[in-house]
Amino acid sequence: MIRTVLGDIAPETLGRTLMHEHIICDITPPSLRGVPGFDAPITMQSRFDIDYGRKRHTAKFQLLDQELAIAEVASFAEDGGQAIVELTIGGLDPDPVALAEISRATGVAIIMGCGHYTEEFQAPANHDRTVEDFAAEMIAAVRTGAWGTDIRAGIIGEIGCSAPWTALERRVMTAAVLAQQETGASITIHPGVDPDQPAEIIAFIRALGGDVSRTIIDHVDRTIFDTDRLLRLADTGCVLELDLFGYEHAYWSFAPVDMPNDGQRIQMLRALADAGHGDRMLISQDICRLTRLRAFGGHGYGHILRNVAPLMLERGFSAAEVDQVLVHSPRRLLTFA
Ligand SMILES: [Zn+2]
């Protein structure tokens, strides 16, 4: 079965699914939390610069308005969307009760993650915690409930890694592998901005006996910029996720990289599919700031359905290939092994 925030569902009932989004989330950089002065109103005049990222703005990182979230997720349903994987985890202020209410209000299935984000976001007390402690927390999140509620997680992650990868983050990753072995849930991973780190993470998981075929490397489209590396990573048997669709400008405020646009993302997908990896690639938008919502002039959760899927068909993908990415691979990865 597939575990949603409202209970378990049969895999064959899962329709078009976004595998990496945030609906209720606070991803304000820790160094700016509580620092006043970076919360100017988002207006038609200011939204481009706030979204672009050179202008410091903390309020855009707070997706905390439940009524707004309901409207945005309802809009995704109108675009034909059926399910969203919501990966707000430790360090990003997860709110399972809100997710359950949003799912109930919109009819969109929500599959929730568990675990911890990158070290800079983690609670200081995590430095004293053991692998076994982290693993027990993730197993309980899947089996009995997460973050003090009885609402259960359906996937492990996005497990945060920095570049260079820290000792604390390796302990959390080791715990995620133990939780995968215990529960049968897939692991989804936020790698650091280092083109070779995804392969390092996969080797680490393989050495621990984790199931690489049920391990997803997120944010490939801000991490790997050459086809050779892309195909070498796919050859390890892991799942590659291009989850920044809708991010259509080159500037990336978190690292000195030049971002691809949606057309180039589709070319990366074509290269993967042509090399026989069509059933090991996922797409999503990783919405985690207000300016990407429709209410603030952004593309909203439905962008992939409204715009990217038709573009894939125009660029030579078959309907079956698009269905594989949006329906069949999500079903396989979200069904507990
Ligand atoms: Zn991430």
Tab-separated table of C-alpha atoms and ligand atoms in Angstrom:
chain	number	residue	atom	x	y	z
A	1	MET	CA	0.000	0.000	0.000
A	2	ILE	CA	0.827	3.693	-0.158
A	3	ARG	CA	0.659	5.646	3.114
A	4	THR	CA	-0.962	9.103	2.919
A	5	VAL	CA	-1.602	11.558	5.742
A	6	LEU	CA	-5.257	10.374	5.720
A	7	GLY	CA	-4.428	6.654	5.746
A	8	ASP	CA	-3.319	3.884	3.394
A	9	ILE	CA	-4.481	3.662	-0.223
A	10	ALA	CA	-4.129	1.015	-2.925
A	11	PRO	CA	-1.218	1.819	-5.296
A	12	GLU	CA	-3.396	1.535	-8.420
A	13	THR	CA	-5.549	4.438	-7.184
A	14	LEU	CA	-2.601	6.864	-7.242
A	15	GLY	CA	-2.791	9.234	-10.226
A	16	ARG	CA	-0.510	12.040	-11.361
A	17	THR	CA	1.881	12.766	-8.514
A	18	LEU	CA	4.441	15.448	-7.673
A	19	MET	CA	7.302	13.690	-5.860
A	20	HIS	CA	8.969	16.668	-4.155
A	21	GLU	CA	7.071	19.697	-2.888
A	22	HIS	CA	6.527	21.727	0.269
A	23	ILE	CA	3.041	22.952	1.226
A	24	ILE	CA	3.446	24.068	4.858
A	25	CYS	CA	7.083	24.864	5.542
A	26	ASP	CA	9.523	27.417	6.981
A	27	ILE	CA	12.806	27.232	5.094
A	28	THR	CA	14.135	30.613	6.246
A	29	PRO	CA	17.950	30.281	6.356
A	30	PRO	CA	18.853	29.785	10.053
A	31	SER	CA	21.276	32.722	9.994
A	32	LEU	CA	18.336	35.023	9.114
A	33	ARG	CA	15.684	33.583	11.449
A	34	GLY	CA	14.292	36.306	13.669
A	35	VAL	CA	16.374	38.973	11.923
A	36	PRO	CA	13.982	41.862	11.212
A	37	GLY	CA	13.852	43.985	8.088
A	38	PHE	CA	13.639	41.377	5.326
A	39	ASP	CA	9.885	41.011	5.144
A	40	ALA	CA	8.811	43.775	2.756
A	41	PRO	CA	5.396	43.077	1.214
A	42	ILE	CA	5.474	41.046	-1.995
A	43	THR	CA	3.868	43.236	-4.679
A	44	MET	CA	3.592	43.129	-8.457
A	45	GLN	CA	6.507	45.571	-8.518
A	46	SER	CA	8.764	43.633	-6.127
A	47	ARG	CA	7.926	39.980	-6.751
A	48	PHE	CA	10.470	39.385	-9.544
A	49	ASP	CA	13.476	40.557	-7.544
A	50	ILE	CA	12.296	38.806	-4.378
A	51	ASP	CA	11.836	35.575	-6.330
A	52	TYR	CA	15.109	35.955	-8.273
A	53	GLY	CA	17.015	35.809	-5.031
A	54	ARG	CA	19.718	38.467	-5.100
A	55	LYS	CA	17.505	40.626	-2.897
A	56	ARG	CA	17.482	39.285	0.664
A	57	HIS	CA	13.945	38.480	1.775
A	58	THR	CA	13.059	36.084	4.590
A	59	ALA	CA	9.249	36.239	4.603
A	60	LYS	CA	9.094	34.533	1.191
A	61	PHE	CA	10.473	31.358	2.819
A	62	GLN	CA	7.462	30.972	5.134
A	63	LEU	CA	4.656	28.868	3.681
A	64	LEU	CA	2.521	28.988	6.786
A	65	ASP	CA	-0.931	30.171	5.617
A	66	GLN	CA	-3.228	27.146	5.579
A	67	GLU	CA	-6.068	28.843	3.661
A	68	LEU	CA	-3.614	29.937	0.978
A	69	ALA	CA	-2.214	26.390	0.845
A	70	ILE	CA	-5.713	24.967	0.359
A	71	ALA	CA	-6.362	27.345	-2.552
A	72	GLU	CA	-3.034	26.477	-4.196
A	73	VAL	CA	-3.480	22.708	-3.792
A	74	ALA	CA	-7.099	22.963	-5.020
A	75	SER	CA	-5.743	24.710	-8.116
A	76	PHE	CA	-3.378	21.745	-8.651
A	77	ALA	CA	-6.402	19.407	-8.473
A	78	GLU	CA	-8.176	21.508	-11.122
A	79	ASP	CA	-5.103	21.042	-13.330
A	80	GLY	CA	-5.561	17.257	-13.032
A	81	GLY	CA	-3.198	16.582	-10.145
A	82	GLN	CA	-4.012	13.776	-7.729
A	83	ALA	CA	-1.161	13.516	-5.207
A	84	ILE	CA	1.719	15.498	-3.695
A	85	VAL	CA	4.719	14.172	-1.778
A	86	GLU	CA	5.371	16.775	0.932
A	87	LEU	CA	8.964	16.640	2.190
A	88	THR	CA	8.934	19.180	5.029
A	89	ILE	CA	10.939	17.468	7.771
A	90	GLY	CA	13.001	18.204	10.876
A	91	GLY	CA	14.506	21.693	10.636
A	92	LEU	CA	11.766	23.009	8.328
A	93	ASP	CA	8.849	23.072	10.824
A	94	PRO	CA	6.724	20.119	9.675
A	95	ASP	CA	2.968	20.321	10.435
A	96	PRO	CA	1.237	16.957	9.835
A	97	VAL	CA	-2.131	18.181	11.169
A	98	ALA	CA	-2.205	21.011	8.618
A	99	LEU	CA	-1.311	18.574	5.815
A	100	ALA	CA	-4.183	16.288	6.818
A	101	GLU	CA	-6.600	19.234	6.818
A	102	ILE	CA	-5.347	20.443	3.425
A	103	SER	CA	-5.736	16.944	1.980
A	104	ARG	CA	-9.274	16.647	3.386
A	105	ALA	CA	-10.251	20.082	2.031
A	106	THR	CA	-8.906	19.508	-1.492
A	107	GLY	CA	-9.189	15.769	-2.125
A	108	VAL	CA	-5.496	15.702	-3.095
A	109	ALA	CA	-3.594	12.789	-1.538
A	110	ILE	CA	-0.564	13.960	0.459
A	111	ILE	CA	2.331	11.629	1.253
A	112	MET	CA	4.506	13.043	4.030
A	113	GLY	CA	8.250	12.650	4.558
A	114	CYS	CA	10.251	12.169	7.784
A	115	GLY	CA	13.837	12.576	8.973
A	116	HIS	CA	16.010	15.683	9.089
A	117	TYR	CA	17.181	18.369	6.660
A	118	THR	CA	20.762	19.710	6.357
A	119	GLU	CA	22.846	20.238	9.492
A	120	GLU	CA	22.572	24.043	9.538
A	121	PHE	CA	18.778	23.668	9.871
A	122	GLN	CA	18.861	20.924	12.521
A	123	ALA	CA	18.115	21.466	16.202
A	124	PRO	CA	21.349	21.785	18.251
A	125	ALA	CA	20.221	18.798	20.378
A	126	ASN	CA	20.577	16.548	17.304
A	127	HIS	CA	24.373	16.673	17.707
A	128	ASP	CA	24.054	14.426	20.770
A	129	ARG	CA	21.713	11.887	19.153
A	130	THR	CA	22.754	8.411	17.996
A	131	VAL	CA	22.042	6.563	14.754
A	132	GLU	CA	19.693	4.256	16.668
A	133	ASP	CA	17.782	7.224	18.081
A	134	PHE	CA	17.304	8.814	14.643
A	135	ALA	CA	16.288	5.451	13.159
A	136	ALA	CA	13.727	4.800	15.918
A	137	GLU	CA	12.227	8.258	15.276
A	138	MET	CA	11.863	7.622	11.511
A	139	ILE	CA	10.454	4.120	12.009
A	140	ALA	CA	7.895	5.507	14.459
A	141	ALA	CA	7.014	8.308	12.015
A	142	VAL	CA	6.135	5.681	9.391
A	143	ARG	CA	4.438	3.216	11.745
A	144	THR	CA	2.691	5.222	14.457
A	145	GLY	CA	2.930	8.938	13.699
A	146	ALA	CA	5.280	11.874	13.200
A	147	TRP	CA	6.139	14.996	15.204
A	148	GLY	CA	3.878	14.238	18.149
A	149	THR	CA	0.818	13.290	16.076
A	150	ASP	CA	-0.734	10.007	14.921
A	151	ILE	CA	-0.343	11.087	11.269
A	152	ARG	CA	2.119	8.795	9.532
A	153	ALA	CA	4.906	9.341	7.001
A	154	GLY	CA	4.920	7.491	3.678
A	155	ILE	CA	8.519	8.134	2.619
A	156	ILE	CA	11.878	8.787	4.343
A	157	GLY	CA	13.385	12.212	3.546
A	158	GLU	CA	14.274	14.577	2.079
A	159	ILE	CA	17.358	13.573	4.075
A	160	GLY	CA	19.643	16.610	4.027
A	161	CYS	CA	23.311	16.525	2.989
A	162	SER	CA	25.684	19.494	2.768
A	163	ALA	CA	28.851	19.714	0.686
A	164	PRO	CA	31.133	18.687	2.283
A	165	TRP	CA	28.944	16.020	3.886
A	166	THR	CA	28.969	16.342	7.695
A	167	ALA	CA	29.301	13.638	10.355
A	168	LEU	CA	25.831	14.425	11.751
A	169	GLU	CA	24.286	14.154	8.275
A	170	ARG	CA	25.978	10.771	7.783
A	171	ARG	CA	24.448	9.539	11.045
A	172	VAL	CA	20.996	10.655	9.893
A	173	MET	CA	21.577	8.925	6.516
A	174	THR	CA	22.678	5.710	8.226
A	175	ALA	CA	19.493	5.877	10.301
A	176	ALA	CA	17.438	6.427	7.133
A	177	VAL	CA	18.855	3.199	5.669
A	178	LEU	CA	17.948	1.312	8.868
A	179	ALA	CA	14.441	2.800	8.685
A	180	GLN	CA	14.162	1.776	5.025
A	181	GLN	CA	15.150	-1.804	5.877
A	182	GLU	CA	12.651	-1.891	8.738
A	183	THR	CA	9.642	-0.255	7.024
A	184	GLY	CA	10.091	-0.835	3.268
A	185	ALA	CA	9.664	2.885	2.553
A	186	SER	CA	11.766	4.609	-0.109
A	187	ILE	CA	14.463	7.171	0.774
A	188	THR	CA	14.585	10.572	-0.925
A	189	ILE	CA	17.782	12.628	-0.557
A	190	HIS	CA	18.729	16.312	-0.778
A	191	PRO	CA	22.405	16.226	-1.869
A	192	GLY	CA	24.908	19.027	-1.388
A	193	VAL	CA	25.818	21.245	-4.336
A	194	ASP	CA	28.698	19.037	-5.509
A	195	PRO	CA	28.349	17.091	-8.758
A	196	ASP	CA	30.160	14.055	-7.335
A	197	GLN	CA	28.323	13.862	-4.013
A	198	PRO	CA	25.244	11.963	-5.316
A	199	ALA	CA	27.476	9.038	-6.374
A	200	GLU	CA	29.259	9.192	-3.003
A	201	ILE	CA	25.908	9.011	-1.198
A	202	ILE	CA	24.759	6.048	-3.293
A	203	ALA	CA	28.012	4.172	-2.577
A	204	PHE	CA	27.534	4.884	1.150
A	205	ILE	CA	23.963	3.514	1.063
A	206	ARG	CA	25.005	0.449	-0.933
A	207	ALA	CA	27.788	-0.317	1.572
A	208	LEU	CA	25.207	-0.245	4.376
A	209	GLY	CA	22.986	-2.717	2.511
A	210	GLY	CA	20.336	-0.136	1.581
A	211	ASP	CA	18.062	-0.623	-1.434
A	212	VAL	CA	19.555	1.686	-4.077
A	213	SER	CA	16.647	1.017	-6.470
A	214	ARG	CA	14.359	2.622	-3.891
A	215	THR	CA	16.663	5.596	-3.269
A	216	ILE	CA	15.929	8.932	-4.962
A	217	ILE	CA	18.559	11.638	-5.548
A	218	ASP	CA	16.728	14.988	-5.534
A	219	HIS	CA	17.685	18.320	-7.135
A	220	VAL	CA	19.739	16.686	-9.901
A	221	ASP	CA	19.024	19.779	-12.020
A	222	ARG	CA	21.050	22.045	-9.685
A	223	THR	CA	23.753	19.475	-8.988
A	224	ILE	CA	24.808	17.713	-12.199
A	225	PHE	CA	25.437	19.686	-15.374
A	226	ASP	CA	27.012	17.147	-17.747
A	227	THR	CA	25.488	14.127	-19.446
A	228	ASP	CA	28.363	11.750	-18.605
A	229	ARG	CA	27.920	12.234	-14.864
A	230	LEU	CA	24.138	12.073	-15.222
A	231	LEU	CA	24.288	8.688	-16.945
A	232	ARG	CA	26.979	7.326	-14.582
A	233	LEU	CA	24.719	8.157	-11.637
A	234	ALA	CA	21.750	6.484	-13.328
A	235	ASP	CA	23.900	3.394	-13.962
A	236	THR	CA	24.164	2.887	-10.182
A	237	GLY	CA	20.469	1.922	-10.232
A	238	CYS	CA	19.195	4.827	-8.143
A	239	VAL	CA	16.318	7.131	-9.127
A	240	LEU	CA	17.144	10.633	-10.436
A	241	GLU	CA	14.763	13.471	-9.660
A	242	LEU	CA	14.710	16.735	-11.644
A	243	ASP	CA	12.571	18.684	-9.237
A	244	LEU	CA	13.144	22.354	-9.999
A	245	PHE	CA	10.778	22.584	-12.987
A	246	GLY	CA	9.328	26.084	-13.203
A	247	TYR	CA	12.632	27.578	-12.099
A	248	GLU	CA	13.276	29.368	-15.379
A	249	HIS	CA	16.194	31.661	-14.597
A	250	ALA	CA	19.911	30.974	-14.437
A	251	TYR	CA	20.647	32.577	-11.067
A	252	TRP	CA	20.744	30.285	-8.004
A	253	SER	CA	21.135	32.197	-4.769
A	254	PHE	CA	22.476	29.245	-2.740
A	255	ALA	CA	25.574	28.352	-4.791
A	256	PRO	CA	27.569	29.673	-7.757
A	257	VAL	CA	25.984	27.467	-10.433
A	258	ASP	CA	24.147	28.305	-13.654
A	259	MET	CA	20.699	26.722	-13.527
A	260	PRO	CA	19.101	25.013	-16.526
A	261	ASN	CA	15.628	25.969	-17.765
A	262	ASP	CA	12.670	23.632	-18.341
A	263	GLY	CA	13.703	22.925	-21.935
A	264	GLN	CA	17.160	21.819	-20.802
A	265	ARG	CA	15.589	19.702	-18.036
A	266	ILE	CA	13.531	17.927	-20.692
A	267	GLN	CA	16.733	17.313	-22.682
A	268	MET	CA	18.274	15.706	-19.567
A	269	LEU	CA	15.198	13.481	-19.220
A	270	ARG	CA	15.495	12.517	-22.907
A	271	ALA	CA	19.146	11.538	-22.426
A	272	LEU	CA	18.196	9.382	-19.428
A	273	ALA	CA	15.276	7.744	-21.237
A	274	ASP	CA	17.366	7.065	-24.361
A	275	ALA	CA	19.947	5.310	-22.173
A	276	GLY	CA	17.251	3.010	-20.780
A	277	HIS	CA	16.558	4.851	-17.515
A	278	GLY	CA	13.010	6.033	-18.311
A	279	ASP	CA	11.599	4.189	-15.287
A	280	ARG	CA	14.194	5.703	-12.926
A	281	MET	CA	13.492	9.420	-13.329
A	282	LEU	CA	11.051	11.717	-11.549
A	283	ILE	CA	9.987	15.337	-11.958
A	284	SER	CA	8.660	17.929	-9.531
A	285	GLN	CA	8.921	21.648	-8.700
A	286	ASP	CA	10.183	21.780	-5.077
A	287	ILE	CA	7.980	24.784	-4.290
A	288	CYS	CA	9.262	26.242	-1.016
A	289	ARG	CA	8.663	29.965	-1.296
A	290	LEU	CA	5.670	32.218	-1.719
A	291	THR	CA	6.728	33.782	-5.025
A	292	ARG	CA	6.338	30.420	-6.779
A	293	LEU	CA	2.665	30.202	-5.752
A	294	ARG	CA	-0.058	31.396	-8.121
A	295	ALA	CA	-1.319	33.932	-5.565
A	296	PHE	CA	2.056	35.696	-5.834
A	297	GLY	CA	2.381	35.570	-9.613
A	298	GLY	CA	4.188	32.225	-9.650
A	299	HIS	CA	3.537	29.007	-11.559
A	300	GLY	CA	1.895	27.080	-8.711
A	301	TYR	CA	1.796	23.314	-8.121
A	302	GLY	CA	0.080	22.592	-11.473
A	303	HIS	CA	2.871	23.925	-13.739
A	304	ILE	CA	4.140	20.469	-14.656
A	305	LEU	CA	0.650	19.315	-15.646
A	306	ARG	CA	-0.356	22.514	-17.463
A	307	ASN	CA	2.927	23.223	-19.218
A	308	VAL	CA	5.703	20.652	-18.836
A	309	ALA	CA	3.826	17.449	-19.728
A	310	PRO	CA	2.499	18.990	-22.996
A	311	LEU	CA	6.017	20.280	-23.767
A	312	MET	CA	7.438	16.783	-23.225
A	313	LEU	CA	4.935	15.433	-25.777
A	314	GLU	CA	5.917	18.184	-28.247
A	315	ARG	CA	9.592	17.317	-27.733
A	316	GLY	CA	9.108	13.680	-28.682
A	317	PHE	CA	8.144	11.862	-25.486
A	318	SER	CA	5.323	9.350	-25.892
A	319	ALA	CA	2.230	9.554	-23.681
A	320	ALA	CA	3.368	6.280	-22.082
A	321	GLU	CA	6.761	7.789	-21.222
A	322	VAL	CA	5.110	10.811	-19.589
A	323	ASP	CA	2.756	8.509	-17.653
A	324	GLN	CA	5.746	6.511	-16.471
A	325	VAL	CA	7.292	9.654	-14.949
A	326	LEU	CA	4.125	11.132	-13.458
A	327	VAL	CA	2.190	8.009	-12.406
A	328	HIS	CA	3.922	4.631	-12.624
A	329	SER	CA	7.316	5.444	-11.105
A	330	PRO	CA	5.683	7.356	-8.213
A	331	ARG	CA	3.365	4.365	-7.596
A	332	ARG	CA	6.296	1.942	-7.493
A	333	LEU	CA	8.448	4.124	-5.222
A	334	LEU	CA	5.650	5.047	-2.806
A	335	THR	CA	4.414	1.457	-2.392
A	336	PHE	CA	6.099	-0.069	0.658
A	337	ALA	CA	8.403	-2.954	-0.265
B	1	ZN	ZN	15.856	19.834	-1.013
